[in-house]
Amino acid sequence: MHEVIWHGRGGQGVVLAAQILAESAYMQGFKGVTSAPTFGPERRGAPLTASTKISETPIRTFAQIEYADIAVVLDPSLLKVINILGSLRPGGLIVVNTPLKAEDAGIDGGHPVAVVDGAGIAFRHHLIKEGAPMVNTPLLGAFARAANLVFLEYIEKGLKWKLSSTVLANNLSALRDAYEATRGPGLEN
Amino acid sequence: MSRTEILTGNQAAAEGAKLCHIQVVSAYPITPQTSLTEYLSQAIESGQLKAEYVRVESEHSALSVCIAASSVGARAFTSTSSHGLLYMHEQLHWAAGSRLPIVMCCVNRGVGAPWSIFNDQQDSISQRDTGWIQIYCRDNQEIIDTLIQAYRIAELVKIPVMVCYDGFVLSHTMMPVEIPDAETVDAFLPPYHAHTILSPEDPRNINPVTFPWRRADQDGVMCDGYMELRYKLQTALEAAGETIAAVGRDFAERFGRDHGGLLWRYRTEDADVILTGMGSIATEATMAVDALREQGIAAGVVGLRVYRPFPKAAVREAFRDARAVLVMEKDISYGYEGALCSDLKAAFYGTEISAPIHNVVAGLGGRDVKARELAEVTREILDRIAAGQPEGPTTWLNCRTDTLTE
C-alpha cells in the first residue's frame, strides 16, 4: 500500500487533491483507494492534512497515516510550522510547491525532494481564487512526475471527473505544465 | 447497470436512501451526519428524488415527523449522530412501540461532556434498549447495501432499523462503492404497504392509553394490554434475527455481495484467538490478524453486524472453538465494562465455551485505532492469559493512564 499525505492550508484545495488522486488511481486500476481529510473541523488558512491510500487490493484500514511514503506540501511556509518529516517514513519522497531548487528547499534527513513552482504555474494558467493561486492541480502534476505511481493520463481523467467544464481547460494545461517543470532526483533535464 | 464510484460513507448512505425511494426525509444537521442530509436535500430540490423534506427545529421533531409520515403509509428516513440521537431518545421508544418501519442512519460519534465531534459508538450503544434493530457497517459498501436491506427488514418485521457507521472514519473517508442499479433494488425492495394507515377517511385512535389490564375497544373487541404489546415487540425482535439473515442471503444472490447476515468471519477456520468488534474497528482487526498470523499466532476476526436483536445462537456457533476472545469496542457501560463484552459473556453462559474473554475499550472520542496497536494489545493479553490470568480488567487501548491530571 502506498500512503500519501497532503499538507496545506484550509481553502487551498488540499482535500480535493487527495480525492482526485484516489479517483485517478482507481481509474488506473488500483483496486484499493481511500481518501480522507483530517477528521474534524476545518478553518480557512489553518494548517491541515488530507490523505490518499493506494493499493493493489481493497483497503481494510481506515486509521490515520502514521508514516507516509510520500508527502506533498502545497504551502512551503508549513515546512517551518509543521513537523512534516515527522509523519514521513525514512527515505520517503517529499514534493514541495516552491520556486527554489530542491537543494535550497531546506529539507533535511536524506529525503528525495521534488520541487515545482506551483504558485507561478497557477498564476500563469489563471488558477486564482480570492486572489490566491490554487496550487492543488500543479502539485498533482508534480506528483505524477516525481512519484511515478499514478500516471499523468489518469490524473487528467481524474480532473475531468471532478472539475466543471468552465475550469477544466486551465487546470489541464496547468497540470501538464507542472508535470514538465517538476525537478527532483532523476528528473534533471 | 450498477456503477462504481469513489464515495464517502455519507454519500454512500444518500445513494442508498435514494434507491429505496424514500418518501419523507426529516433530519436536523449534526456533525458528522450533516453532509448526508445535504445530499438528500439537494436530490429532492433537483427533482432527482421525489420526496418531501420536512425541516424541523430539532432531532426530537425529526423523528416525530418520521413517525407521523410512517403512520400515514410513507417510507420515512432520518439520520443523526451523538447528541441528536440522544435527543431522539423518547421518540425512539415511540417508533419501536408503534411498530413503524422507519430507517435511520446513526453516524456514530462520541457523547459529551466534554464535547467531542469525533467517532465512537457510545451514542447508539446507549440507545440499545429502545426496541430498534441495530446494524453496524464495516465499510462504505456495506453502508449502501445495509440501507437497502434495512427497509426490507423493517417492513417485514415491523420494527425500525438503525444503520450505524463510524463518524469520519467511514462517513468522511472516500473509497470505491458499487452503486446497485435501480431495477435490481426495485425487485428486491417492493413498495411499502403500511400495516395501519391513518387517514381522515378512516379515523383511528393510535396508541391510546393502555392500562395494566386488557380492555375491549370501542367495538367491544378485547385488545392486547401494555404487557402483551411489549411481549409482541420482544418476540418480534427475537424472531427478526432470522429475517435479517434471510434478507442478507437474498441480497447476496441478487447483488453478489454477502455481508454475512448477523455476523461475518475473517480467517477463523483454524483460529485459536478471536478478535471481535462492530464497525470499522472490526475491519481494522482484520489487518491486525494478518500481522499476528505472520508472527505465528492463529488469530481470526468475528465482526458483529447485528447488535440488536443480539445474535445469541450465531455467536455461540462462531466462538465455539475459540481459545481466547478479545472484545474490542468503542463504548463503555460506565461502572462495568464494554456493552458488547457483557452481552457476549451472557450468550456464552451455560455453553461449552470457556475461553478467557478480555475486553479492550478503544477509540473513544475519535482516538485513532491502528491495526498495529490491536495486534500489540492482543499479544499482551495472550501473554497475560498464558501467565494464568483468564480474566483481566478492561484494557483502555492507547490511553495515557500514567500521566492523568488531578
XYZ file of C-alpha atoms in Angstrom:
595
model
C 0.000 0.000 0.000
C 1.201 3.499 -0.864
C 0.303 6.174 1.659
C 0.330 9.808 0.566
C -0.117 12.716 2.953
C -1.059 16.164 1.693
C -0.071 19.251 3.688
C -1.683 22.579 3.040
C -3.935 25.215 4.491
C -7.708 25.409 4.676
C -9.019 26.776 1.357
C -6.117 25.517 -0.792
C -7.984 22.534 -2.186
C -5.977 20.007 -0.195
C -8.897 17.625 0.347
C -9.899 17.893 -3.302
C -6.370 16.999 -4.450
C -6.403 13.910 -2.211
C -9.772 12.890 -3.697
C -8.689 13.407 -7.299
C -5.568 11.329 -6.726
C -7.679 8.493 -5.256
C -10.097 8.633 -8.184
C -7.232 8.724 -10.696
C -5.517 5.755 -9.061
C -8.741 3.755 -9.174
C -9.172 4.524 -12.870
C -5.593 3.395 -13.437
C -6.538 0.007 -11.986
C -5.677 0.119 -8.292
C -8.470 -1.843 -6.569
C -7.956 -0.208 -3.195
C -8.082 3.564 -2.814
C -9.197 5.788 0.024
C -9.003 9.487 0.611
C -9.803 11.275 3.805
C -9.463 14.759 5.228
C -8.050 15.387 8.665
C -11.005 14.350 10.740
C -12.673 17.302 12.375
C -13.466 20.950 11.756
C -11.658 22.943 9.091
C -10.665 26.589 9.180
C -9.595 28.703 6.257
C -5.846 29.366 6.406
C -5.153 26.879 9.190
C -2.699 24.037 8.542
C -4.440 20.807 7.601
C -3.692 17.482 6.040
C -5.517 15.027 3.847
C -4.536 11.522 2.899
C -4.698 9.208 -0.087
C -4.058 5.488 0.249
C -3.443 3.468 -2.899
C -3.259 -0.323 -3.023
C -3.410 -3.202 -5.493
C -6.042 -4.852 -3.274
C -9.106 -3.445 -1.463
C -8.127 -1.430 1.605
C -9.062 -2.660 5.075
C -7.575 0.100 7.185
C -9.122 3.494 7.808
C -6.674 4.559 10.504
C -4.802 7.814 10.103
C -1.451 7.579 8.317
C 1.398 7.128 10.776
C 4.332 7.355 8.360
C 3.539 8.325 4.791
C 5.509 7.047 1.822
C 5.099 10.384 0.064
C 4.384 13.869 1.424
C 3.067 16.663 -0.790
C 3.418 20.198 0.541
C 1.141 22.808 -1.028
C 2.323 25.666 1.162
C 6.114 25.846 1.726
C 5.627 28.077 4.785
C 4.356 24.958 6.549
C 7.873 23.486 6.467
C 8.746 25.896 9.271
C 5.467 25.394 11.176
C 4.664 21.702 10.976
C 6.920 18.707 11.576
C 6.235 17.368 8.096
C 9.169 14.956 8.148
C 7.826 13.506 11.413
C 4.998 11.808 9.525
C 7.142 10.718 6.560
C 8.906 7.366 6.522
C 12.712 7.341 6.305
C 13.674 7.904 2.681
C 10.127 8.924 1.739
C 9.657 11.304 -1.172
C 8.609 14.879 -0.468
C 7.068 17.036 -3.195
C 7.074 20.759 -2.468
C 5.498 23.793 -4.042
C 8.410 26.216 -4.153
C 10.221 28.383 -6.697
C 13.501 27.255 -5.092
C 15.735 24.439 -6.244
C 15.328 21.125 -4.408
C 18.625 21.517 -2.582
C 17.649 25.005 -1.410
C 14.219 23.982 -0.110
C 15.599 23.427 3.370
C 14.622 19.776 3.760
C 16.955 17.594 5.811
C 17.074 13.925 6.607
C 18.126 12.473 3.294
C 14.670 12.518 1.749
C 14.389 12.711 -2.027
C 12.915 16.132 -2.769
C 10.953 17.164 -5.838
C 10.026 20.796 -6.418
C 7.724 22.728 -8.669
C 6.808 26.414 -8.743
C 3.141 25.591 -8.307
C 2.149 29.153 -7.452
C 3.825 30.567 -10.547
C 2.184 27.968 -12.749
C -1.207 28.589 -11.136
C -0.927 32.326 -11.864
C 0.113 31.695 -15.463
C -2.910 29.471 -16.043
C -5.321 31.759 -14.176
C -5.951 29.296 -11.364
C -6.686 32.037 -8.866
C -9.277 32.048 -6.120
C -9.880 35.115 -3.988
C -6.515 36.483 -5.158
C -4.539 33.407 -4.143
C -3.050 30.835 -6.538
C -4.748 27.429 -6.476
C -1.778 25.109 -6.386
C -3.515 21.780 -5.919
C -3.653 20.930 -9.631
C 0.005 21.873 -10.280
C 1.029 19.714 -7.321
C -0.933 16.791 -8.763
C 1.173 17.237 -11.919
C 4.347 17.289 -9.835
C 3.161 14.182 -8.003
C 2.588 12.335 -11.261
C 6.111 13.186 -12.421
C 8.040 12.624 -9.196
C 6.256 9.633 -7.678
C 5.833 7.555 -10.846
C 2.839 5.858 -9.215
C -0.311 7.351 -10.733
C 0.348 8.423 -14.297
C -0.400 11.803 -15.855
C -3.112 10.495 -18.201
C -5.106 9.114 -15.262
C -4.742 12.319 -13.277
C -6.098 14.103 -16.350
C -9.056 11.734 -16.210
C -9.430 12.445 -12.500
C -9.569 16.200 -13.171
C -12.162 15.652 -15.908
C -14.244 13.635 -13.449
C -14.106 16.166 -10.658
C -13.927 19.635 -12.234
C -16.584 21.630 -14.014
C -16.084 22.293 -17.722
C -15.561 26.029 -17.129
C -12.305 25.483 -15.225
C -11.159 22.205 -16.761
C -9.045 23.546 -19.652
C -6.921 25.810 -17.441
C -6.440 23.026 -14.928
C -5.370 20.543 -17.582
C -2.839 22.950 -19.058
C -1.505 23.794 -15.581
C -1.259 20.088 -14.775
C 0.843 19.395 -17.865
C 2.970 22.489 -17.341
C 3.711 21.463 -13.752
C 4.477 17.899 -14.851
C 7.127 19.205 -17.248
C 8.532 21.762 -14.816
C 8.961 19.397 -11.846
C 12.585 18.937 -10.794
C 13.964 16.316 -8.473
C 16.014 13.127 -8.256
C 16.340 11.625 -11.709
C 14.342 14.429 -13.263
C 17.113 16.873 -14.223
C 16.737 17.828 -17.842
C -26.207 -1.413 -14.682
C -24.510 -0.921 -11.370
C -21.628 1.554 -11.333
C -18.656 2.044 -9.041
C -17.872 5.469 -7.626
C -15.456 6.719 -5.016
C -17.748 7.834 -2.203
C -17.707 8.904 1.418
C -19.855 6.925 3.831
C -22.381 9.732 3.904
C -22.553 9.788 0.094
C -23.000 6.010 0.063
C -25.860 6.306 2.561
C -27.530 9.031 0.497
C -27.261 6.929 -2.678
C -28.791 4.004 -0.802
C -31.655 6.097 0.558
C -32.393 7.398 -2.948
C -32.503 3.872 -4.370
C -35.029 2.941 -1.662
C -37.461 5.618 -2.930
C -37.794 7.184 0.474
C -40.823 9.467 0.511
C -40.270 11.619 3.583
C -36.966 12.859 4.979
C -36.808 14.767 8.196
C -33.479 15.431 9.836
C -31.565 18.063 11.731
C -27.902 18.685 10.909
C -25.235 17.493 13.311
C -21.573 16.640 12.672
C -20.605 14.158 11.259
C -24.015 13.285 9.798
C -24.658 16.684 8.175
C -23.444 16.038 4.641
C -25.769 13.028 4.323
C -28.823 15.225 4.817
C -27.333 17.844 2.495
C -27.015 15.285 -0.319
C -30.639 14.212 0.179
C -31.810 17.805 0.325
C -30.037 18.511 -2.981
C -31.515 15.371 -4.558
C -35.024 16.424 -3.552
C -34.525 20.057 -4.606
C -33.245 18.996 -8.038
C -36.162 16.629 -8.554
C -33.896 13.585 -8.678
C -35.618 12.189 -5.573
C -39.373 12.548 -5.296
C -39.715 13.015 -1.568
C -40.801 15.567 0.981
C -38.022 17.112 3.058
C -39.567 18.354 6.288
C -37.359 20.889 8.023
C -37.538 20.819 11.793
C -36.023 22.601 14.764
C -34.644 19.513 16.494
C -33.937 15.802 16.252
C -36.871 15.065 18.544
C -39.142 16.665 15.983
C -37.309 14.993 13.093
C -38.150 11.548 14.390
C -41.665 12.690 15.330
C -42.186 13.700 11.688
C -40.917 10.307 10.528
C -43.316 8.582 12.942
C -46.213 10.614 11.581
C -45.142 10.005 7.978
C -44.739 6.287 8.526
C -48.173 6.198 10.224
C -49.835 7.560 7.085
C -48.064 4.988 4.931
C -44.932 6.776 3.717
C -41.422 5.355 3.648
C -39.589 7.621 6.075
C -35.887 8.290 6.628
C -33.848 10.237 9.118
C -30.255 10.367 10.242
C -28.353 11.806 13.146
C -25.339 11.464 15.435
C -24.463 11.659 19.095
C -26.486 14.286 20.980
C -29.020 14.329 18.164
C -29.707 10.639 18.726
C -29.926 11.165 22.471
C -32.385 13.985 21.913
C -34.497 11.496 19.932
C -34.475 9.053 22.811
C -38.142 9.343 23.742
C -39.253 9.099 20.116
C -37.014 6.059 19.556
C -39.186 4.193 22.045
C -42.296 5.644 20.409
C -41.309 4.494 16.911
C -40.486 0.960 18.030
C -43.566 0.703 20.253
C -45.706 1.784 17.288
C -44.007 -0.920 15.190
C -43.171 1.576 12.438
C -40.581 0.529 9.808
C -38.559 3.740 9.913
C -34.903 3.527 8.921
C -32.303 5.874 10.300
C -28.581 6.253 9.853
C -26.672 6.828 13.066
C -23.306 8.265 12.091
C -21.518 7.243 15.269
C -19.973 9.998 17.363
C -18.900 10.364 20.982
C -21.137 11.976 23.564
C -20.430 14.966 25.838
C -19.425 16.111 28.346
C -16.828 17.037 27.387
C -17.685 17.993 23.815
C -16.405 15.728 21.097
C -17.413 15.727 17.468
C -15.311 12.629 16.838
C -16.138 8.964 16.478
C -17.053 6.331 18.985
C -20.195 4.230 19.413
C -21.428 5.421 22.793
C -24.387 7.171 21.121
C -26.062 4.157 19.522
C -24.999 1.683 22.207
C -26.673 3.874 24.813
C -29.932 3.525 22.794
C -29.671 -0.260 22.823
C -32.842 -0.815 24.839
C -35.249 1.285 22.776
C -36.560 -1.626 20.711
C -34.770 -0.767 17.453
C -32.782 -3.171 15.326
C -29.147 -2.034 15.224
C -26.787 -2.984 12.374
C -23.138 -1.852 12.257
C -21.266 -1.380 8.948
C -17.611 -2.142 8.355
C -17.037 -0.049 5.197
C -18.869 2.218 2.767
C -20.034 -0.616 0.506
C -21.733 -2.174 3.475
C -23.424 1.149 4.281
C -25.271 1.401 0.972
C -26.073 -2.308 0.912
C -27.262 -2.367 4.517
C -29.505 0.627 3.977
C -31.241 -1.188 1.125
C -31.573 -4.301 3.274
C -32.793 -2.231 6.223
C -36.076 -1.122 4.619
C -36.805 -4.680 3.543
C -36.126 -5.949 7.076
C -38.019 -3.129 8.798
C -41.096 -3.565 6.608
C -41.120 -7.356 7.028
C -40.791 -7.401 10.810
C -42.401 -4.001 11.505
C -39.517 -2.793 13.628
C -37.445 0.334 12.952
C -33.811 -0.164 11.943
C -30.785 1.907 12.896
C -27.940 1.600 10.381
C -24.825 2.574 12.336
C -21.465 3.565 10.865
C -18.415 5.262 12.280
C -18.317 9.037 12.017
C -15.407 10.486 9.995
C -13.651 7.081 9.837
C -16.305 5.997 7.326
C -18.620 8.989 6.942
C -15.849 11.243 5.600
C -13.476 8.684 4.040
C -13.854 8.048 0.322
C -13.485 4.559 -1.089
C -14.826 2.604 -4.063
C -18.529 1.800 -3.709
C -20.621 -0.159 -6.183
C -23.990 1.532 -6.520
C -26.575 -1.128 -7.427
C -28.801 -0.479 -10.398
C -32.263 0.820 -9.614
C -34.208 -2.018 -11.221
C -32.488 -4.688 -9.145
C -33.183 -2.685 -5.987
C -36.829 -2.249 -7.006
C -37.183 -6.024 -7.442
C -35.571 -6.609 -4.060
C -37.495 -3.927 -2.178
C -41.194 -3.749 -3.059
C -43.153 -0.563 -2.244
C -44.069 -0.039 1.398
C -47.526 -1.177 2.447
C -48.292 0.152 5.909
C -49.852 -2.177 8.481
C -52.069 0.651 9.695
C -52.822 3.736 7.677
C -54.038 6.794 9.464
C -56.278 8.841 7.179
C -59.185 11.283 7.551
C -61.487 8.801 5.713
C -60.746 6.110 8.240
C -60.148 7.811 11.590
C -58.489 5.671 14.227
C -57.123 6.077 17.686
C -53.492 5.038 17.545
C -51.514 4.279 20.674
C -54.213 5.235 23.202
C -53.584 4.937 26.913
C -53.292 1.306 27.901
C -53.986 0.046 31.378
C -52.302 -2.676 33.383
C -55.213 -4.907 32.409
C -56.578 -5.797 28.964
C -59.594 -3.887 27.721
C -62.156 -4.046 24.948
C -62.021 -1.329 22.290
C -64.978 0.808 21.181
C -66.270 -2.083 19.059
C -66.198 -4.433 22.016
C -63.169 -6.370 20.756
C -60.799 -7.432 23.506
C -57.368 -5.868 22.861
C -53.831 -6.520 23.979
C -52.770 -4.640 27.053
C -49.454 -2.869 27.521
C -47.694 -6.006 28.664
C -48.942 -8.085 25.722
C -47.817 -5.378 23.312
C -44.349 -5.284 24.913
C -44.178 -9.074 24.674
C -45.040 -8.892 20.986
C -42.242 -6.366 20.364
C -39.758 -8.548 22.215
C -40.714 -11.760 20.404
C -40.732 -9.917 17.067
C -37.211 -8.658 17.754
C -36.032 -12.125 18.738
C -37.508 -13.561 15.544
C -36.077 -10.700 13.451
C -32.612 -12.293 13.517
C -33.746 -14.999 11.106
C -35.336 -12.382 8.822
C -32.147 -10.311 8.826
C -30.108 -13.380 7.877
C -32.599 -14.380 5.154
C -32.690 -10.859 3.699
C -28.879 -10.901 3.670
C -28.874 -14.190 1.732
C -31.431 -12.900 -0.777
C -29.395 -9.712 -1.188
C -26.249 -11.759 -1.811
C -27.985 -13.774 -4.518
C -29.317 -10.725 -6.316
C -26.393 -8.334 -5.877
C -23.425 -10.680 -5.478
C -22.293 -9.268 -2.141
C -22.733 -11.228 1.089
C -22.064 -9.170 4.205
C -22.702 -12.124 6.468
C -26.206 -11.508 7.769
C -25.830 -11.410 11.553
C -22.042 -11.593 11.662
C -19.035 -12.130 9.425
C -15.806 -14.039 9.891
C -12.240 -13.479 8.739
C -9.627 -16.260 8.910
C -11.454 -18.020 11.762
C -11.321 -21.583 10.369
C -8.355 -22.632 12.489
C -8.214 -19.613 14.804
C -7.302 -20.040 18.462
C -7.683 -16.347 19.185
C -10.733 -14.440 18.014
C -10.843 -10.669 17.892
C -14.359 -9.271 17.726
C -15.997 -5.888 17.404
C -18.543 -3.849 15.465
C -17.993 -1.437 12.594
C -14.649 -0.130 11.386
C -12.744 -1.424 14.413
C -13.532 -4.954 13.203
C -12.197 -4.044 9.736
C -9.009 -2.774 11.353
C -8.829 -6.027 13.341
C -8.574 -8.000 10.085
C -5.277 -6.195 9.396
C -4.132 -6.961 12.943
C -4.961 -10.623 12.366
C -2.867 -10.692 9.186
C 0.076 -9.341 11.196
C -0.496 -11.783 14.076
C -0.617 -14.720 11.662
C 2.742 -13.654 10.221
C 4.080 -13.939 13.779
C 2.670 -17.440 14.135
C -0.442 -16.595 16.148
C -3.571 -18.287 14.762
C -5.950 -15.342 15.047
C -9.231 -14.511 13.310
C -11.984 -11.908 13.414
C -15.696 -12.214 14.022
C -17.367 -8.932 13.055
C -20.761 -8.393 14.644
C -23.145 -6.744 12.191
C -26.294 -7.021 14.232
C -26.208 -5.908 17.850
C -29.981 -5.913 18.459
C -31.515 -8.429 18.249
C -28.388 -9.947 19.782
C -27.452 -12.966 17.625
C -27.017 -15.400 20.508
C -27.099 -18.627 18.520
C -24.803 -17.271 15.802
C -22.153 -16.073 18.263
C -22.270 -19.374 20.144
C -21.515 -21.108 16.871
C -18.873 -18.579 15.755
C -16.903 -18.684 19.023
C -17.345 -22.396 19.752
C -13.727 -23.339 19.124
C -12.102 -20.129 20.371
C -9.382 -20.499 22.975
C -9.204 -16.771 23.691
C -11.599 -13.944 22.884
C -10.748 -10.238 22.679
C -13.738 -7.919 22.541
C -12.735 -4.580 21.028
C -15.301 -1.836 21.276
C -15.790 1.919 21.140
C -18.178 2.207 24.071
C -18.300 1.557 27.791
C -21.132 0.794 30.162
C -19.848 3.036 32.918
C -19.221 1.193 36.140
C -18.945 -2.178 34.436
C -17.334 -2.912 31.051
C -17.942 -2.630 27.312
C -21.543 -3.421 26.451
C -20.669 -5.917 23.721
C -18.347 -7.790 26.078
C -21.130 -8.230 28.657
C -23.571 -9.406 26.016
C -21.111 -11.940 24.588
C -20.336 -13.354 28.036
C -24.054 -13.702 28.694
C -24.542 -15.501 25.380
C -21.773 -17.993 26.287
C -23.222 -18.746 29.722
C -24.225 -22.375 30.086
C -22.379 -23.460 26.927
C -19.109 -25.337 26.432
C -17.368 -22.041 25.608
C -14.960 -21.413 28.444
C -12.301 -19.367 26.657
C -10.871 -16.391 28.526
C -12.622 -13.206 27.414
C -10.766 -9.916 27.562
C -12.299 -6.532 26.915
C -10.483 -3.735 25.060
C -12.072 -0.304 25.032
C -10.590 1.718 22.185
C -11.037 4.781 20.053
C -13.241 6.799 22.392
C -13.746 10.373 21.214
C -12.028 9.653 17.907
C -8.691 8.398 19.214
C -7.175 6.666 16.219
C -7.225 2.854 16.309
C -4.390 1.280 14.348
C -4.087 -2.368 13.349
C -0.580 -2.362 14.794
C -1.985 -1.383 18.204
C -4.694 -4.042 18.037
C -2.051 -6.677 17.255
C 0.165 -5.436 20.107
C -2.621 -5.490 22.673
C -3.606 -8.970 21.508
C -0.084 -10.247 22.143
C -0.001 -8.587 25.577
C -3.304 -10.155 26.556
C -2.241 -13.575 25.251
C 0.837 -13.276 27.478
C -1.414 -12.495 30.447
C -3.605 -15.487 29.643
C -0.507 -17.700 29.319
C 0.551 -16.440 32.749
C -2.677 -17.808 34.170
C -4.871 -14.713 34.087
C -8.113 -15.896 32.476
C -9.894 -12.646 33.150
C -8.462 -9.199 33.438
C -9.565 -5.628 33.945
C -10.810 -3.869 30.811
C -7.828 -2.613 28.788
C -8.067 1.038 27.682
C -6.113 0.982 24.448
C -3.635 3.784 23.899
C -4.974 5.714 26.901
C -2.301 7.538 28.910
C -3.406 6.412 32.356
C 0.107 7.063 33.704
C 0.034 10.824 33.347
C -3.517 11.695 34.394
C -4.018 15.157 35.848
C -5.632 15.622 39.262
